[in-house]
């Protein structure tokens, strides 16, 4: 386990997207004007085939109005429930786009499902950096550390920045439990192991979720602590065994419908947020029949 500098406390600004229940973050170095964006959202009206950028524009506006320098645009994984706005943001205010190196596994898997041709590169070259487990990168003067936490998808990573960890879809708030593990490449046992790894971080480490659904009518929340998750998470808290978790997760996943935006999301996100085009260069999405 890496050693983490809990004395560094990044300024974290959460932006909730109601359409996908996604939280995007602007994470600022407290000792400089540099920042990173985690898990941005590009808006889509799927029925109308219309893409817009209101959510991304709000992130861009905050970065600009605060006079910040964007160092990184981070994807915690290849999302199946919203489209990334990473290239749009990069074009407007810069920043390097990063994701876990297992994106290659995701690209190979879904390249086949979507019957992508040889022009679709399956080498992760759409991203500026592919992170391995234990890699570091800088946001201003802050060091960020990457932890491989697969199970929901092969490319899932947790990014630890000072006393804050961005866990993607691996964990939800304590009263919501954990992410599903039934997508191609997912694995409930791996997910349990990844959650255990996250919960071995220091008790006071802040954890930031990628999604929240406000169960039982509570207000939307997106931050908690390792201690709170370890003690109270309804799926893994209080000493749940690996076998118990796999049994619960497998049974629960069998009852879940596919995310509403999984088909456009996967095609776009495995390309680092670029919308695929047809042979005439026009933006175009495919619908694989009985492919998922």
Coordinates of C-alpha atoms in Angstrom, one line a residue:
X1 CA 0.0 0.0 0.0
X2 CA 1.3 3.4 -0.9
X3 CA 1.8 6.1 1.7
X4 CA -0.5 9.0 1.3
X5 CA -0.1 12.6 2.4
X6 CA -3.3 13.3 4.4
X7 CA -2.0 16.8 5.3
X8 CA -2.8 17.8 1.7
X9 CA -6.5 18.6 1.5
X10 CA -7.6 19.4 -2.0
X11 CA -10.5 21.8 -2.6
X12 CA -13.2 19.5 -4.1
X13 CA -16.2 21.1 -6.0
X14 CA -18.9 18.6 -6.9
X15 CA -21.3 19.1 -9.9
X16 CA -24.4 16.8 -10.0
X17 CA -25.9 15.8 -13.3
X18 CA -29.5 14.9 -12.6
X19 CA -30.1 13.2 -16.0
X20 CA -27.5 10.5 -15.2
X21 CA -27.1 10.9 -11.4
X22 CA -23.4 11.5 -12.0
X23 CA -21.1 13.7 -9.9
X24 CA -18.3 15.4 -11.7
X25 CA -15.5 17.0 -9.7
X26 CA -13.2 20.0 -10.0
X27 CA -10.2 19.2 -7.7
X28 CA -7.9 22.1 -6.9
X29 CA -4.5 22.1 -5.4
X30 CA -4.8 24.2 -2.2
X31 CA -1.3 25.7 -2.8
X32 CA -1.6 26.7 -6.5
X33 CA -4.2 27.5 -9.1
X34 CA -3.9 24.1 -10.8
X35 CA -6.8 21.6 -10.9
X36 CA -8.1 18.4 -12.4
X37 CA -11.6 17.4 -13.5
X38 CA -12.9 13.9 -12.8
X39 CA -15.7 12.2 -14.7
X40 CA -17.1 14.9 -16.8
X41 CA -20.6 14.6 -18.5
X42 CA -21.7 15.3 -22.1
X43 CA -25.4 15.8 -22.4
X44 CA -27.4 13.7 -24.8
X45 CA -31.1 13.5 -25.8
X46 CA -30.9 9.9 -27.0
X47 CA -34.4 9.8 -28.5
X48 CA -33.6 12.9 -30.6
X49 CA -30.0 12.0 -31.3
X50 CA -28.9 15.4 -30.0
X51 CA -25.7 16.1 -28.1
X52 CA -25.1 19.3 -26.1
X53 CA -22.7 20.5 -23.5
X54 CA -24.5 22.3 -20.7
X55 CA -22.9 20.3 -17.9
X56 CA -19.4 20.6 -19.4
X57 CA -19.9 24.3 -19.9
X58 CA -20.6 24.7 -16.2
X59 CA -17.3 23.0 -15.4
X60 CA -15.5 25.1 -17.9
X61 CA -17.1 28.3 -16.5
X62 CA -16.1 27.5 -12.9
X63 CA -12.5 26.7 -13.9
X64 CA -12.3 29.9 -16.0
X65 CA -14.0 32.2 -13.4
X66 CA -11.7 30.9 -10.7
X67 CA -8.7 31.5 -12.8
X68 CA -7.6 27.9 -12.6
X69 CA -5.2 25.9 -14.8
X70 CA -6.6 22.5 -15.8
X71 CA -3.8 19.9 -15.7
X72 CA -5.9 16.7 -16.1
X73 CA -9.2 15.4 -17.2
X74 CA -9.5 12.0 -15.5
X75 CA -11.9 9.2 -16.3
X76 CA -12.2 6.7 -13.4
X77 CA -13.4 4.1 -15.8
X78 CA -15.4 3.6 -19.1
X79 CA -18.8 4.8 -18.0
X80 CA -21.9 2.9 -19.1
X81 CA -24.4 5.5 -18.0
X82 CA -23.2 8.8 -19.4
X83 CA -21.0 10.2 -22.1
X84 CA -17.7 11.8 -21.3
X85 CA -17.1 15.5 -22.3
X86 CA -13.3 15.1 -22.0
X87 CA -12.3 16.1 -25.6
X88 CA -14.8 19.1 -25.5
X89 CA -13.3 20.4 -22.3
X90 CA -9.7 19.8 -23.5
X91 CA -10.4 21.8 -26.6
X92 CA -11.7 24.7 -24.6
X93 CA -9.3 24.9 -21.6
X94 CA -6.6 22.2 -22.1
X95 CA -5.6 19.4 -19.8
X96 CA -4.4 15.8 -20.5
X97 CA -7.0 13.0 -20.6
X98 CA -6.1 9.9 -18.5
X99 CA -7.6 6.5 -17.8
X100 CA -6.5 3.1 -16.5
X101 CA -4.4 1.0 -18.8
X102 CA -7.0 -1.8 -18.8
X103 CA -8.9 0.4 -21.3
X104 CA -7.3 -1.9 -23.9
X105 CA -9.4 -4.8 -22.5
X106 CA -12.5 -2.7 -22.7
X107 CA -11.7 -1.5 -26.2
X108 CA -11.1 -5.1 -27.4
X109 CA -14.3 -6.3 -25.8
X110 CA -16.7 -3.6 -27.0
X111 CA -14.9 -3.2 -30.3
X112 CA -16.2 -6.7 -31.1
X113 CA -19.7 -6.0 -29.7
X114 CA -20.1 -2.9 -31.8
X115 CA -18.4 -4.5 -34.8
X116 CA -15.8 -1.7 -35.1
X117 CA -13.5 -1.9 -38.1
X118 CA -9.8 -1.7 -38.2
X119 CA -9.9 2.1 -38.1
X120 CA -10.9 1.9 -34.4
X121 CA -7.6 1.8 -32.5
X122 CA -7.6 -0.6 -29.6
X123 CA -4.3 0.6 -28.1
X124 CA -5.7 3.4 -25.9
X125 CA -4.1 6.0 -28.1
X126 CA -7.2 8.1 -27.9
X127 CA -6.1 9.1 -24.3
X128 CA -3.0 11.1 -23.4
X129 CA -2.0 8.7 -20.6
X130 CA -2.8 5.2 -19.5
X131 CA -2.3 4.6 -15.8
X132 CA -0.9 1.5 -14.2
X133 CA -1.4 0.5 -10.6
X134 CA 0.6 2.7 -8.3
X135 CA 1.4 5.4 -10.9
X136 CA 1.6 9.0 -9.9
X137 CA 0.9 12.3 -11.6
X138 CA 0.8 15.9 -10.5
X139 CA -2.0 18.4 -10.1
X140 CA -0.1 21.6 -9.4
X141 CA 2.0 20.7 -6.4
X142 CA -0.3 17.7 -5.4
X143 CA 0.7 14.2 -6.1
X144 CA -2.1 11.9 -7.2
X145 CA -1.7 8.1 -6.9
X146 CA -3.6 5.5 -9.0
X147 CA -5.0 2.3 -7.6
X148 CA -6.4 -0.4 -9.8
X149 CA -9.9 -1.3 -8.5
X150 CA -11.5 -3.5 -11.1
X151 CA -14.7 -5.5 -10.8
X152 CA -17.3 -3.1 -12.1
X153 CA -15.2 -2.8 -15.3
X154 CA -11.6 -4.0 -16.0
X155 CA -10.4 -0.4 -16.3
X156 CA -11.8 1.0 -13.0
X157 CA -9.3 3.0 -10.9
X158 CA -9.4 4.9 -7.7
X159 CA -7.4 8.1 -7.7
X160 CA -6.0 9.2 -4.3
X161 CA -5.2 12.9 -4.2
X162 CA -4.0 14.0 -0.7
X163 CA -6.8 13.1 1.8
X164 CA -9.4 12.6 -1.0
X165 CA -10.0 9.4 -3.0
X166 CA -12.2 9.3 -6.1
X167 CA -13.6 5.8 -6.4
X168 CA -15.6 5.9 -9.6
X169 CA -18.4 3.3 -9.5
X170 CA -16.7 0.8 -7.3
X171 CA -18.5 2.1 -4.2
X172 CA -21.6 4.1 -3.5
X173 CA -22.6 5.9 -0.4
X174 CA -23.0 3.6 2.7
X175 CA -26.8 3.3 2.3
X176 CA -26.5 2.5 -1.4
X177 CA -23.8 -0.2 -1.3
X178 CA -21.7 -1.1 -4.4
X179 CA -21.7 -1.1 -8.2
X180 CA -23.0 -3.8 -10.4
X181 CA -20.5 -6.4 -11.8
X182 CA -22.4 -8.0 -14.6
X183 CA -21.2 -6.0 -17.6
X184 CA -18.8 -7.7 -20.0
X185 CA -15.5 -7.9 -18.2
X186 CA -17.0 -7.3 -14.8
X187 CA -16.5 -9.7 -11.9
X188 CA -18.1 -9.7 -8.4
X189 CA -15.1 -11.3 -6.7
X190 CA -12.8 -8.7 -8.2
X191 CA -15.2 -6.0 -7.1
X192 CA -15.1 -7.2 -3.5
X193 CA -11.3 -7.3 -3.5
X194 CA -11.2 -3.8 -4.9
X195 CA -13.6 -2.5 -2.2
X196 CA -11.5 -4.2 0.5
X197 CA -8.5 -2.4 -1.0
X198 CA -10.3 1.0 -0.8
X199 CA -11.4 0.3 2.7
X200 CA -7.8 -0.4 3.8
X201 CA -7.0 3.3 3.2
X202 CA -6.8 5.5 6.3
X203 CA -10.0 5.9 8.3
X204 CA -10.1 9.6 7.7
X205 CA -9.6 9.5 4.0
X206 CA -12.4 11.3 2.2
X207 CA -14.2 9.2 -0.5
X208 CA -16.0 10.8 -3.4
X209 CA -18.6 8.9 -5.3
X210 CA -19.3 9.0 -9.1
X211 CA -23.0 8.4 -8.6
X212 CA -25.7 8.9 -6.0
X213 CA -29.4 8.1 -6.4
X214 CA -30.8 9.4 -3.1
X215 CA -32.3 6.1 -1.7
X216 CA -35.4 6.3 0.5
X217 CA -35.9 9.9 -0.6
X218 CA -32.8 11.4 1.1
X219 CA -31.0 14.3 -0.4
X220 CA -28.2 13.6 -3.0
X221 CA -24.8 13.1 -1.3
X222 CA -21.5 12.2 -2.7
X223 CA -18.8 12.2 -0.1
X224 CA -18.1 10.0 3.0
X225 CA -15.1 8.5 4.7
X226 CA -13.3 5.1 4.7
X227 CA -14.4 4.6 8.3
X228 CA -18.0 5.3 7.5
X229 CA -18.0 2.9 4.6
X230 CA -16.3 0.2 6.5
X231 CA -18.7 0.4 9.3
X232 CA -22.0 1.1 7.6
X233 CA -21.9 0.1 3.9
X234 CA -25.0 -2.1 3.4
X235 CA -23.1 -4.4 1.0
X236 CA -19.7 -4.8 2.5
X237 CA -19.8 -3.1 5.9
X238 CA -19.5 -5.0 9.2
X239 CA -17.4 -7.9 8.0
X240 CA -19.3 -9.2 5.0
X241 CA -17.3 -12.1 3.5
X242 CA -16.2 -12.4 -0.1
X243 CA -18.6 -15.4 -0.7
X244 CA -21.5 -13.5 0.9
X245 CA -20.8 -10.5 -1.3
X246 CA -20.5 -12.5 -4.5
X247 CA -23.8 -14.3 -3.8
X248 CA -25.6 -11.0 -3.0
X249 CA -24.1 -9.1 -5.9
X250 CA -24.8 -11.9 -8.5
X251 CA -28.4 -12.2 -7.3
X252 CA -28.9 -8.4 -7.3
X253 CA -27.4 -7.9 -10.7
X254 CA -29.7 -10.4 -12.2
X255 CA -32.7 -8.1 -11.4
X256 CA -31.1 -4.9 -12.9
X257 CA -32.0 -3.4 -16.3
X258 CA -29.3 -2.2 -18.5
X259 CA -28.5 1.6 -18.0
X260 CA -30.6 3.8 -20.3
X261 CA -27.5 5.2 -22.1
X262 CA -25.2 2.2 -22.1
X263 CA -25.2 1.9 -25.9
X264 CA -24.1 5.5 -26.8
X265 CA -21.9 5.7 -23.7
X266 CA -19.7 2.8 -24.4
X267 CA -19.2 3.8 -28.0
X268 CA -18.2 7.3 -27.1
X269 CA -16.3 6.6 -23.8
X270 CA -14.0 3.9 -25.2
X271 CA -12.9 6.6 -27.6
X272 CA -12.1 9.1 -24.8
X273 CA -15.3 11.0 -25.4
X274 CA -15.2 11.3 -29.2
X275 CA -18.4 10.5 -31.0
X276 CA -17.8 7.8 -33.7
X277 CA -18.4 8.8 -37.3
X278 CA -19.7 6.9 -40.4
X279 CA -17.8 6.5 -43.7
X280 CA -18.9 10.1 -44.7
X281 CA -17.4 11.5 -41.5
X282 CA -20.8 12.2 -39.9
X283 CA -21.4 11.5 -36.2
X284 CA -23.1 8.2 -35.9
X285 CA -24.0 5.7 -33.2
X286 CA -24.7 1.9 -33.6
X287 CA -27.2 -0.2 -31.8
X288 CA -26.0 -3.8 -31.6
X289 CA -29.0 -6.1 -31.5
X290 CA -28.9 -8.7 -28.7
X291 CA -25.2 -7.8 -28.2
X292 CA -25.2 -6.9 -24.5

